[in-house]
Tab-separated table of C-alpha atoms in Angstrom:
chain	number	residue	atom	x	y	z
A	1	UNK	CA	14.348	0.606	10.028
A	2	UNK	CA	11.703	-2.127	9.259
A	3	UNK	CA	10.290	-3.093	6.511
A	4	UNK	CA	8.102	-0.519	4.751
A	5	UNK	CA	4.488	-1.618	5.062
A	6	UNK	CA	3.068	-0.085	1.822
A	7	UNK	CA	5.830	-1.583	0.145
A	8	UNK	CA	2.733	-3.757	-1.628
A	9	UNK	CA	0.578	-1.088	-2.594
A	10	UNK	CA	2.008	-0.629	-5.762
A	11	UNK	CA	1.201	-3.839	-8.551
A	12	UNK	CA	4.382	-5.926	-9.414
A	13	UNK	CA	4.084	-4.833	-13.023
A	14	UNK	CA	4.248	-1.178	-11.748
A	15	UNK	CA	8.028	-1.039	-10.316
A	16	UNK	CA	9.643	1.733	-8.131
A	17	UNK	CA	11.682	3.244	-10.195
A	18	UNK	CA	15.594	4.028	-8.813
A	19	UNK	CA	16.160	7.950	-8.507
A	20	UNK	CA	18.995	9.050	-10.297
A	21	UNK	CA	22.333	9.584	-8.356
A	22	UNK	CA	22.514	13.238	-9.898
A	23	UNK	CA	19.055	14.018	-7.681
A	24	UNK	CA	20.076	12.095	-4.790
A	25	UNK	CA	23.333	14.117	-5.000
A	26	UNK	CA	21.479	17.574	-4.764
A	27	UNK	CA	18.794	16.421	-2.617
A	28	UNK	CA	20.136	17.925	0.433
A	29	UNK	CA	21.137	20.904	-1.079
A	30	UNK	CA	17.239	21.308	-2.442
A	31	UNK	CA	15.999	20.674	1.199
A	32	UNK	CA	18.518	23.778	2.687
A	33	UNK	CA	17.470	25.892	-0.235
A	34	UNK	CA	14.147	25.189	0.668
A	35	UNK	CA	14.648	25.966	4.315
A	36	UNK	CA	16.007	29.024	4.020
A	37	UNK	CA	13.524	30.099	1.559
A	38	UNK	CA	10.712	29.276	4.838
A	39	UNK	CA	12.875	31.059	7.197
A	40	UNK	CA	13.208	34.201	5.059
A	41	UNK	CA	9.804	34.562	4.327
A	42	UNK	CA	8.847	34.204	8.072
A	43	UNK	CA	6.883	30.513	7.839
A	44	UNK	CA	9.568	27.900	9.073
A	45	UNK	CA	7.500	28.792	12.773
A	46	UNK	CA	10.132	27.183	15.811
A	47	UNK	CA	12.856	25.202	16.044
A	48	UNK	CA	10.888	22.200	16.803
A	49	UNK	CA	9.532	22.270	13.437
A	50	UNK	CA	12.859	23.360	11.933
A	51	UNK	CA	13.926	20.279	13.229
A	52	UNK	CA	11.047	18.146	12.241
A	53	UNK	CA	11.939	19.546	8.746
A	54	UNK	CA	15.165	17.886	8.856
A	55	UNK	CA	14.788	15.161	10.588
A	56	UNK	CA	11.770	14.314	8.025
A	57	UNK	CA	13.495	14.789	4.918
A	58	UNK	CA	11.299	17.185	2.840
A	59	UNK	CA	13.498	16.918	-0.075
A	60	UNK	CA	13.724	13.286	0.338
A	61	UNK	CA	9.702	12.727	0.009
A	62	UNK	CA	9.487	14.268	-3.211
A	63	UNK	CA	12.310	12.300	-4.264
A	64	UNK	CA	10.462	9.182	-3.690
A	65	UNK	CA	7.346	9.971	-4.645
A	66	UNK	CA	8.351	12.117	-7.827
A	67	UNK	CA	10.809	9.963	-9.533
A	68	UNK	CA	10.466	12.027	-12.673
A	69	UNK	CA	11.058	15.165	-11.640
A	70	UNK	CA	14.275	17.112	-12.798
A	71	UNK	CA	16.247	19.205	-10.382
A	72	UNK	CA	14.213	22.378	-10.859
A	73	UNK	CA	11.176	20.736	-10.216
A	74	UNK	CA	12.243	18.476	-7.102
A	75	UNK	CA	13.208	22.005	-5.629
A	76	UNK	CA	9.668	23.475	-6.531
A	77	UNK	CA	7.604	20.875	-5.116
A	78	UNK	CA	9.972	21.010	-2.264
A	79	UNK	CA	9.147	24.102	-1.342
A	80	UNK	CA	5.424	23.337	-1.658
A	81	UNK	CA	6.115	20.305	0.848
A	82	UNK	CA	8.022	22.729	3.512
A	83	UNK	CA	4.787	25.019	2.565
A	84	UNK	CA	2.295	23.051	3.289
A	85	UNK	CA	3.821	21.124	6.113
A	86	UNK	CA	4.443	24.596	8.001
A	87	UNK	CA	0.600	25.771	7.394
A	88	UNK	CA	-0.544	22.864	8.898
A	89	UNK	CA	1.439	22.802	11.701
A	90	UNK	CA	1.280	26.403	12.645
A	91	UNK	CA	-2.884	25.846	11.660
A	92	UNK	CA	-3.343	22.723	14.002
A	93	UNK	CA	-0.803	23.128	16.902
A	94	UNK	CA	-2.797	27.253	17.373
A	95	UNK	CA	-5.623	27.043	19.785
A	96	UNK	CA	-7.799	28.522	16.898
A	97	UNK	CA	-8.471	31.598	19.177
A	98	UNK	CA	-5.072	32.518	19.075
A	99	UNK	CA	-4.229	32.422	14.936
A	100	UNK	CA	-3.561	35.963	13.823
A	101	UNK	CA	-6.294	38.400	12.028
A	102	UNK	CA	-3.761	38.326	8.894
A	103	UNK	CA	-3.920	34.103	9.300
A	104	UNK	CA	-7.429	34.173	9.201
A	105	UNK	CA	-7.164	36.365	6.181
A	106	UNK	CA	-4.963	33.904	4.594
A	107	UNK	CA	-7.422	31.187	5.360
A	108	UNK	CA	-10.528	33.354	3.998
A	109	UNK	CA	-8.331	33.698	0.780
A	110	UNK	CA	-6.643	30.827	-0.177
A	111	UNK	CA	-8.793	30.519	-3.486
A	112	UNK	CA	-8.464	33.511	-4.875
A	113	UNK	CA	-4.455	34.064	-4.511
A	114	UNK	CA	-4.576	31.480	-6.835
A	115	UNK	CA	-7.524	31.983	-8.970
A	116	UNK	CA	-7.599	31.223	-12.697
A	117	UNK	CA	-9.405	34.709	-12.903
A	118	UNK	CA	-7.854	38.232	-13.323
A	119	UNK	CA	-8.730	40.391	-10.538
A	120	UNK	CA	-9.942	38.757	-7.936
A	121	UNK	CA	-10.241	40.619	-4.688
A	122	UNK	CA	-8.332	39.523	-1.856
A	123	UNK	CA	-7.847	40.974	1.459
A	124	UNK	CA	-5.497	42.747	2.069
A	125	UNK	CA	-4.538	41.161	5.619
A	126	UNK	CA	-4.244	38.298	3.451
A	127	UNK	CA	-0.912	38.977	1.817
A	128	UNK	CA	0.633	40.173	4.655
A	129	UNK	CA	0.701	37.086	6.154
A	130	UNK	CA	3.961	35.023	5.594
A	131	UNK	CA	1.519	32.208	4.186
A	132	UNK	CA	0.162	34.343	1.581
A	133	UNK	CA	2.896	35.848	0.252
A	134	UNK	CA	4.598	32.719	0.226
A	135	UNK	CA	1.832	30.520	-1.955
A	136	UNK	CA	1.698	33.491	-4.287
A	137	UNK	CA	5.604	33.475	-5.089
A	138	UNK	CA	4.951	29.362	-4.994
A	139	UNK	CA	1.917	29.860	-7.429
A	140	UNK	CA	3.928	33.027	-9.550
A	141	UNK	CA	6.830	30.612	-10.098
A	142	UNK	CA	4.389	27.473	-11.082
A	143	UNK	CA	2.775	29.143	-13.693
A	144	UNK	CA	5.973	30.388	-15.462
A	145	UNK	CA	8.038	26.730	-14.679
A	146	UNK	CA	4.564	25.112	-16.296
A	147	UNK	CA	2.818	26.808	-19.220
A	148	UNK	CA	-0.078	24.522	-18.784
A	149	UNK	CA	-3.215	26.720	-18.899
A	150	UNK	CA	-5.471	23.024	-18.133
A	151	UNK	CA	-2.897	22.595	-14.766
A	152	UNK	CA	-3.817	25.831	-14.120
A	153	UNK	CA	-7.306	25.881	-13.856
A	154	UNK	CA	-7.483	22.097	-12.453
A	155	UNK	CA	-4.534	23.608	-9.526
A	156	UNK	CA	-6.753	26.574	-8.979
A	157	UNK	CA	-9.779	24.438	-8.094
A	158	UNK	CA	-8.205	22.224	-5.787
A	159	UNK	CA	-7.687	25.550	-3.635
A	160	UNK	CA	-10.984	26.345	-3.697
A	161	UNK	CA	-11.804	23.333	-2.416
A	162	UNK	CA	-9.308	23.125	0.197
A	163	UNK	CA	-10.064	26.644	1.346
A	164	UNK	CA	-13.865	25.502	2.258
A	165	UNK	CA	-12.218	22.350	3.862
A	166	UNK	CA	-10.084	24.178	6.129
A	167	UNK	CA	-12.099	26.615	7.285
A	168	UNK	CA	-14.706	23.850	8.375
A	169	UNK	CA	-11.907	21.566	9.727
A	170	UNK	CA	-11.548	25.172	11.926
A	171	UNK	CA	-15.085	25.347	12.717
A	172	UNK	CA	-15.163	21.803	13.949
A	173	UNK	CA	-12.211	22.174	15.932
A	174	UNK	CA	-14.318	25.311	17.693
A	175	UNK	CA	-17.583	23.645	18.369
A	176	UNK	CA	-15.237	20.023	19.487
A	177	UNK	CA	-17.867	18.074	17.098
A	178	UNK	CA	-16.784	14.889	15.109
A	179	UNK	CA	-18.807	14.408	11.865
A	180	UNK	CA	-19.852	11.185	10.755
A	181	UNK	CA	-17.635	9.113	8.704
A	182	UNK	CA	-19.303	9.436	5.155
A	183	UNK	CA	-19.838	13.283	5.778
A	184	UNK	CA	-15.820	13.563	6.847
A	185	UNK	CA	-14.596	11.376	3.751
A	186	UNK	CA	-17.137	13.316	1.803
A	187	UNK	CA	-14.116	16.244	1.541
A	188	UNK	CA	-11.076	15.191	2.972
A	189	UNK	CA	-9.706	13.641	0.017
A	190	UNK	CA	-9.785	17.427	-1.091
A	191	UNK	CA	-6.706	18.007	1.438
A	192	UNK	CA	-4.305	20.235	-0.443
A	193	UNK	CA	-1.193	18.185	-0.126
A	194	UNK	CA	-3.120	14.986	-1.573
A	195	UNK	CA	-4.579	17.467	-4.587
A	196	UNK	CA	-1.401	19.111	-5.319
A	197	UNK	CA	0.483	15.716	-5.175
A	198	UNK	CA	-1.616	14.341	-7.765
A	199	UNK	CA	-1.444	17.904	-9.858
A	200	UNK	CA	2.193	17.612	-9.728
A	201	UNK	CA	1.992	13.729	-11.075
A	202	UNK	CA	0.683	15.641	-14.237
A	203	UNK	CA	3.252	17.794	-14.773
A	204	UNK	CA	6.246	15.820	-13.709
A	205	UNK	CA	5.063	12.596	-15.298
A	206	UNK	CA	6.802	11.870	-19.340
A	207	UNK	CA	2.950	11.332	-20.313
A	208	UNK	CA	1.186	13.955	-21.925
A	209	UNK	CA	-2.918	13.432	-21.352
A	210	UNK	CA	-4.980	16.191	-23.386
A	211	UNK	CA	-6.838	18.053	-20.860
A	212	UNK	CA	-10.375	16.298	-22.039
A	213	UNK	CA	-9.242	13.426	-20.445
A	214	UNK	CA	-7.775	14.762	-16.933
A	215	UNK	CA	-11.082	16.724	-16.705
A	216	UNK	CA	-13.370	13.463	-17.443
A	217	UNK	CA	-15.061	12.182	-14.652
A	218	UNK	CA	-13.651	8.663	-14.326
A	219	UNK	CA	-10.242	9.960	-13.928
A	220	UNK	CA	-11.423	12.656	-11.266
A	221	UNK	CA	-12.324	10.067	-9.980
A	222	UNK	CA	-8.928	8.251	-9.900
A	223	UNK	CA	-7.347	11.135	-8.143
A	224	UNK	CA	-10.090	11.543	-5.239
A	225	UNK	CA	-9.244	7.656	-4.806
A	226	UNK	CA	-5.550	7.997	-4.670
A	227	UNK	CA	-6.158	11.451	-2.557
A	228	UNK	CA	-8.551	9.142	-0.037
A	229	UNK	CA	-5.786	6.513	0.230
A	230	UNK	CA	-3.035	9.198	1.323
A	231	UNK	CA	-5.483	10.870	3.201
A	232	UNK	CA	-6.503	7.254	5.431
A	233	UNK	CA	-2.828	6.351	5.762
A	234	UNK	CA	-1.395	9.823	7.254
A	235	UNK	CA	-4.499	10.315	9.531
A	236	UNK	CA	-3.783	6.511	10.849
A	237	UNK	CA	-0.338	7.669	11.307
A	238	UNK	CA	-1.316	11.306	12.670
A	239	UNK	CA	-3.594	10.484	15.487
A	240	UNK	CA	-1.145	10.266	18.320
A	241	UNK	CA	0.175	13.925	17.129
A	242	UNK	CA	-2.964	15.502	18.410
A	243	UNK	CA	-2.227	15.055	22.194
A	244	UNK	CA	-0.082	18.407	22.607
A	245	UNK	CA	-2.848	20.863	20.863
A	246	UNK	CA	-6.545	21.316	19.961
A	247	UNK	CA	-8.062	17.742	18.390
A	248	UNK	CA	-8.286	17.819	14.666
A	249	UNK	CA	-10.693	15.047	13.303
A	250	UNK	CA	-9.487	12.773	10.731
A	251	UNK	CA	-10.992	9.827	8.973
A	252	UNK	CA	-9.710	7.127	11.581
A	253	UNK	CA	-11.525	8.984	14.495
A	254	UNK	CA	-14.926	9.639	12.636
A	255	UNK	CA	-15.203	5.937	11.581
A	256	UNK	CA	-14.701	4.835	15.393
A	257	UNK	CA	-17.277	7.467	16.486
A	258	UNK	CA	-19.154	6.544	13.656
A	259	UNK	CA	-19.370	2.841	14.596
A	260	UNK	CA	-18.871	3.495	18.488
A	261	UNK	CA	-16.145	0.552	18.298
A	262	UNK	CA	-12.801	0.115	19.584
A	263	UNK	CA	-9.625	1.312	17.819
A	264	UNK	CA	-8.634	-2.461	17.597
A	265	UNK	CA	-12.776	-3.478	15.934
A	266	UNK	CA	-12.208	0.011	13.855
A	267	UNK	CA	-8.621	-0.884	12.500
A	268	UNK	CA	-10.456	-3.822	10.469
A	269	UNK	CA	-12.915	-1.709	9.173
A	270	UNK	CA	-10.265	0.867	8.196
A	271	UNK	CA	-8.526	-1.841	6.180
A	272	UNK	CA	-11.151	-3.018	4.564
A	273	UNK	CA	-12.468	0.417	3.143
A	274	UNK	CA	-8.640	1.217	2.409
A	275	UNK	CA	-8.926	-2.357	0.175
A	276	UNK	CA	-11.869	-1.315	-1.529
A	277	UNK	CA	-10.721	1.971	-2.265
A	278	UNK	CA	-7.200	0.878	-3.837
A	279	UNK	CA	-9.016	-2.237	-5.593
A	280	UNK	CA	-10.691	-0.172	-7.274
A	281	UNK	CA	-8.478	2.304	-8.180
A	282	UNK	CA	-6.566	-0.880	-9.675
A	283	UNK	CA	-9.059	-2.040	-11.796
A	284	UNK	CA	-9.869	1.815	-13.127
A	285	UNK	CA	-6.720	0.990	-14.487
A	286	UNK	CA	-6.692	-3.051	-15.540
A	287	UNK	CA	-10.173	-2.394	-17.288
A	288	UNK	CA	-9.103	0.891	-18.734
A	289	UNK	CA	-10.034	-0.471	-22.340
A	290	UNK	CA	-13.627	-1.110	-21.570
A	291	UNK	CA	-13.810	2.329	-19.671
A	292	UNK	CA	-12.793	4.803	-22.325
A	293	UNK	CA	-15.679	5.896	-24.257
A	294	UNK	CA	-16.363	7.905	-21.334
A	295	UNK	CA	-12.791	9.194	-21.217
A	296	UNK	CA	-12.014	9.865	-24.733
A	297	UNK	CA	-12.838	9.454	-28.256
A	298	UNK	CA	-10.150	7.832	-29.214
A	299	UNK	CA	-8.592	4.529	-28.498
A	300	UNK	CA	-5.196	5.600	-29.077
A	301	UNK	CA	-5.210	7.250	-25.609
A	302	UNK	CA	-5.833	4.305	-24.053
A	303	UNK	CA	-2.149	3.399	-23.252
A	304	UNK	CA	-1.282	6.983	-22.368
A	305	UNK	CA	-4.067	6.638	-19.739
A	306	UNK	CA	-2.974	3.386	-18.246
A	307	UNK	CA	0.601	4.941	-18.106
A	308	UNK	CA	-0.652	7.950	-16.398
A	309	UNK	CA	-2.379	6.405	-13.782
A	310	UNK	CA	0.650	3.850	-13.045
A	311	UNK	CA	2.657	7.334	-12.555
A	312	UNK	CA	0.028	8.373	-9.962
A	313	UNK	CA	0.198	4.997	-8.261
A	314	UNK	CA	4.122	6.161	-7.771
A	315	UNK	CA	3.398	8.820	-6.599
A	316	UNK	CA	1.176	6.763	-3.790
A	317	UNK	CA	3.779	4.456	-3.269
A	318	UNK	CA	6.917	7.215	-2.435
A	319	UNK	CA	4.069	8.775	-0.201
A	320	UNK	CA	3.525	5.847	1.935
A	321	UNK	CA	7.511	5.621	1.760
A	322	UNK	CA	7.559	8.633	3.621
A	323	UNK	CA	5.140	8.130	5.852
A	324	UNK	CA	6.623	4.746	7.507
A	325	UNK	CA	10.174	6.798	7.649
A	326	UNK	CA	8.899	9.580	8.702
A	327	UNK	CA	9.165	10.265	12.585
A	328	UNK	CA	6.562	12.990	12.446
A	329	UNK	CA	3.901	9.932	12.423
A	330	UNK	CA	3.189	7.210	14.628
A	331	UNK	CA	0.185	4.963	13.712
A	332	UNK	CA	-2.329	4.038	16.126
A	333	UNK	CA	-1.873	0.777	15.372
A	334	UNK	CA	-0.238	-1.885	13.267
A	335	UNK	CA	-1.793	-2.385	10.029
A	336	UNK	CA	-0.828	-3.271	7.196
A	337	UNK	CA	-2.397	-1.496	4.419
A	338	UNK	CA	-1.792	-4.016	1.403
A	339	UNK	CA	-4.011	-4.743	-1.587
């Protein structure tokens, strides 16, 4: 295989971390557990993705991109990745006329499976989707693996927000409209996977942040940057996947029909906005001294914070691993997204 292209996205100072041999040991063993945990509650969908499953390495992403995570955690999240992965393919490869009532349920009710708040009504068409019951056992068992009433609510929120996504992601695919760039960006870095990758940073990372700080706005801010820059490098890499079903805008198409340039004139603008956004994200972090009056009130967090956002930059960095191994992408071109 070549050369990883991200492999400079991360600062020198900011190292990948070896996984342990004792995870890399069980790693394949997570990824069948997993597996058979999708098949037996009726989401794995066909062979083809069974296959894509495999020949991806499920248990292998979070491996990379969760270097901190023990054994019970690396087969949580991997059942989140096999999760997600299968709702998006069975939600983009269905001509949207053709997803079931109990889908559209699920869809409608994404938010409150996993709501914060007692008693929340949901459908019932929603649960008896695979999908459903499957994020409410995935929820069930987060909450009890993580006693972390902040996670909670903060987890619970990014489904809310990913629930409105989807369902206009849905609409657009209806009507065949591509938004403008700014109004596309505007919520995309709210893609579940992206949020729940950078949720999962909090729990699986050795540094504890009090909640005042992971709710302050510059570091919201620091995970809808990090989101963005997963978000740009798998739509790069997911464009050519669209040929086989309904077209799914991504950020990549909206900037060219933004701009009304070529994919070549567009890949330079791409870049640079993918530079901006990871510049910044590293000097959130350099200048994190001279930010955090408006993070917290004391100065003692202030090398906690750093820390915290170095683990989310790992967490970027095993992503955009996967994403160059990974067959299930194949970039519309060659670029090199470096900072």
């Amino acid at each position: 295989m070549s050369e990883s292209p991200w492999k400079e996205i991360w600062p020198d100072d900011v190292s990948r971390r070896p996984i342990p041999h004792a995870m890399n040991v069980h790693v394949d063993k997570v990824q069948e557990q997993a597996l058979d945990w999708a098949r037996e509650i009726g989401i794995l969908g066909s062979d083809k993705f069974f296959q894509e499953c495999v020949d991806c390495g499920y248990a292998h992403y979070p491996s990379l991109a969760y270097p901190n995570a023990s054994l019970a955690d690396l087969s949580l999240v991997t059942r989140w990745l096999v999760f997600l992965f299968a709702f998006y393919v069975h939600t983009d490869e269905t001509p949207y006329d053709s997803l079931p009532q109990e889908y559209l349920a699920f869809l409608r009710n994404m938010g409150p499976i996993v709501s914060e708040k007692t008693g929340s009504p949901i459908e019932p068409d929603a649960l008896r989707s695979p999908f459903g019951e499957a994020l409410l056992e995935l929820w069930v068992t987060s909450r009890v693996q993580f006693k972390n009433p902040g996670w909670e609510r903060r987890f619970s929120r990014y489904f809310q927000e990913f629930q409105s996504s989807i369902l206009w992601e849905i609409a657009l695919r209806k009507t065949g409209e591509v938004p403008d760039y700014l109004t596309f960006s505007a919520y995309k870095p709210r893609s579940a996977a992206a949020q729940i990758g950078v949720g999962l940073v909090e729990l699986f990372s050795p540094t504890a942040l009090p909640d005042v700080i992971l709710d302050s706005f510059l570091m919201e801010n620091v995970r809808l940057l990090v989101c963005d820059l997963i978000n740009m490098a798998t739509d790069l890499g997911s464009a050519k996947r669209e040929q086989d079903f309904e077209s799914v805008p991504n950020t990549f198409t909206s900037l060219q029909h933004t701009l009304g340039t070529t994919p070549d004139e567009t890949v330079l603008h791409y870049t640079s906005i993918w530079r901006a956004r990871m510049n910044t994200l590293l000097s959130i972090r350099d200048r994190i001294d001279q930010y955090y009056p408006s993070v917290c009130a004391h100065e003692r967090h202030i090398p906690a914070t750093r820390d915290y956002i170095n683990e989310v930059i790992l967490w970027l960095g095993g992503s955009m691993e996967f994403v160059h191994a990974s067959r299930r992408y194949s970039p519309v071109a060659d670029v090199n997204l470096e900072s």
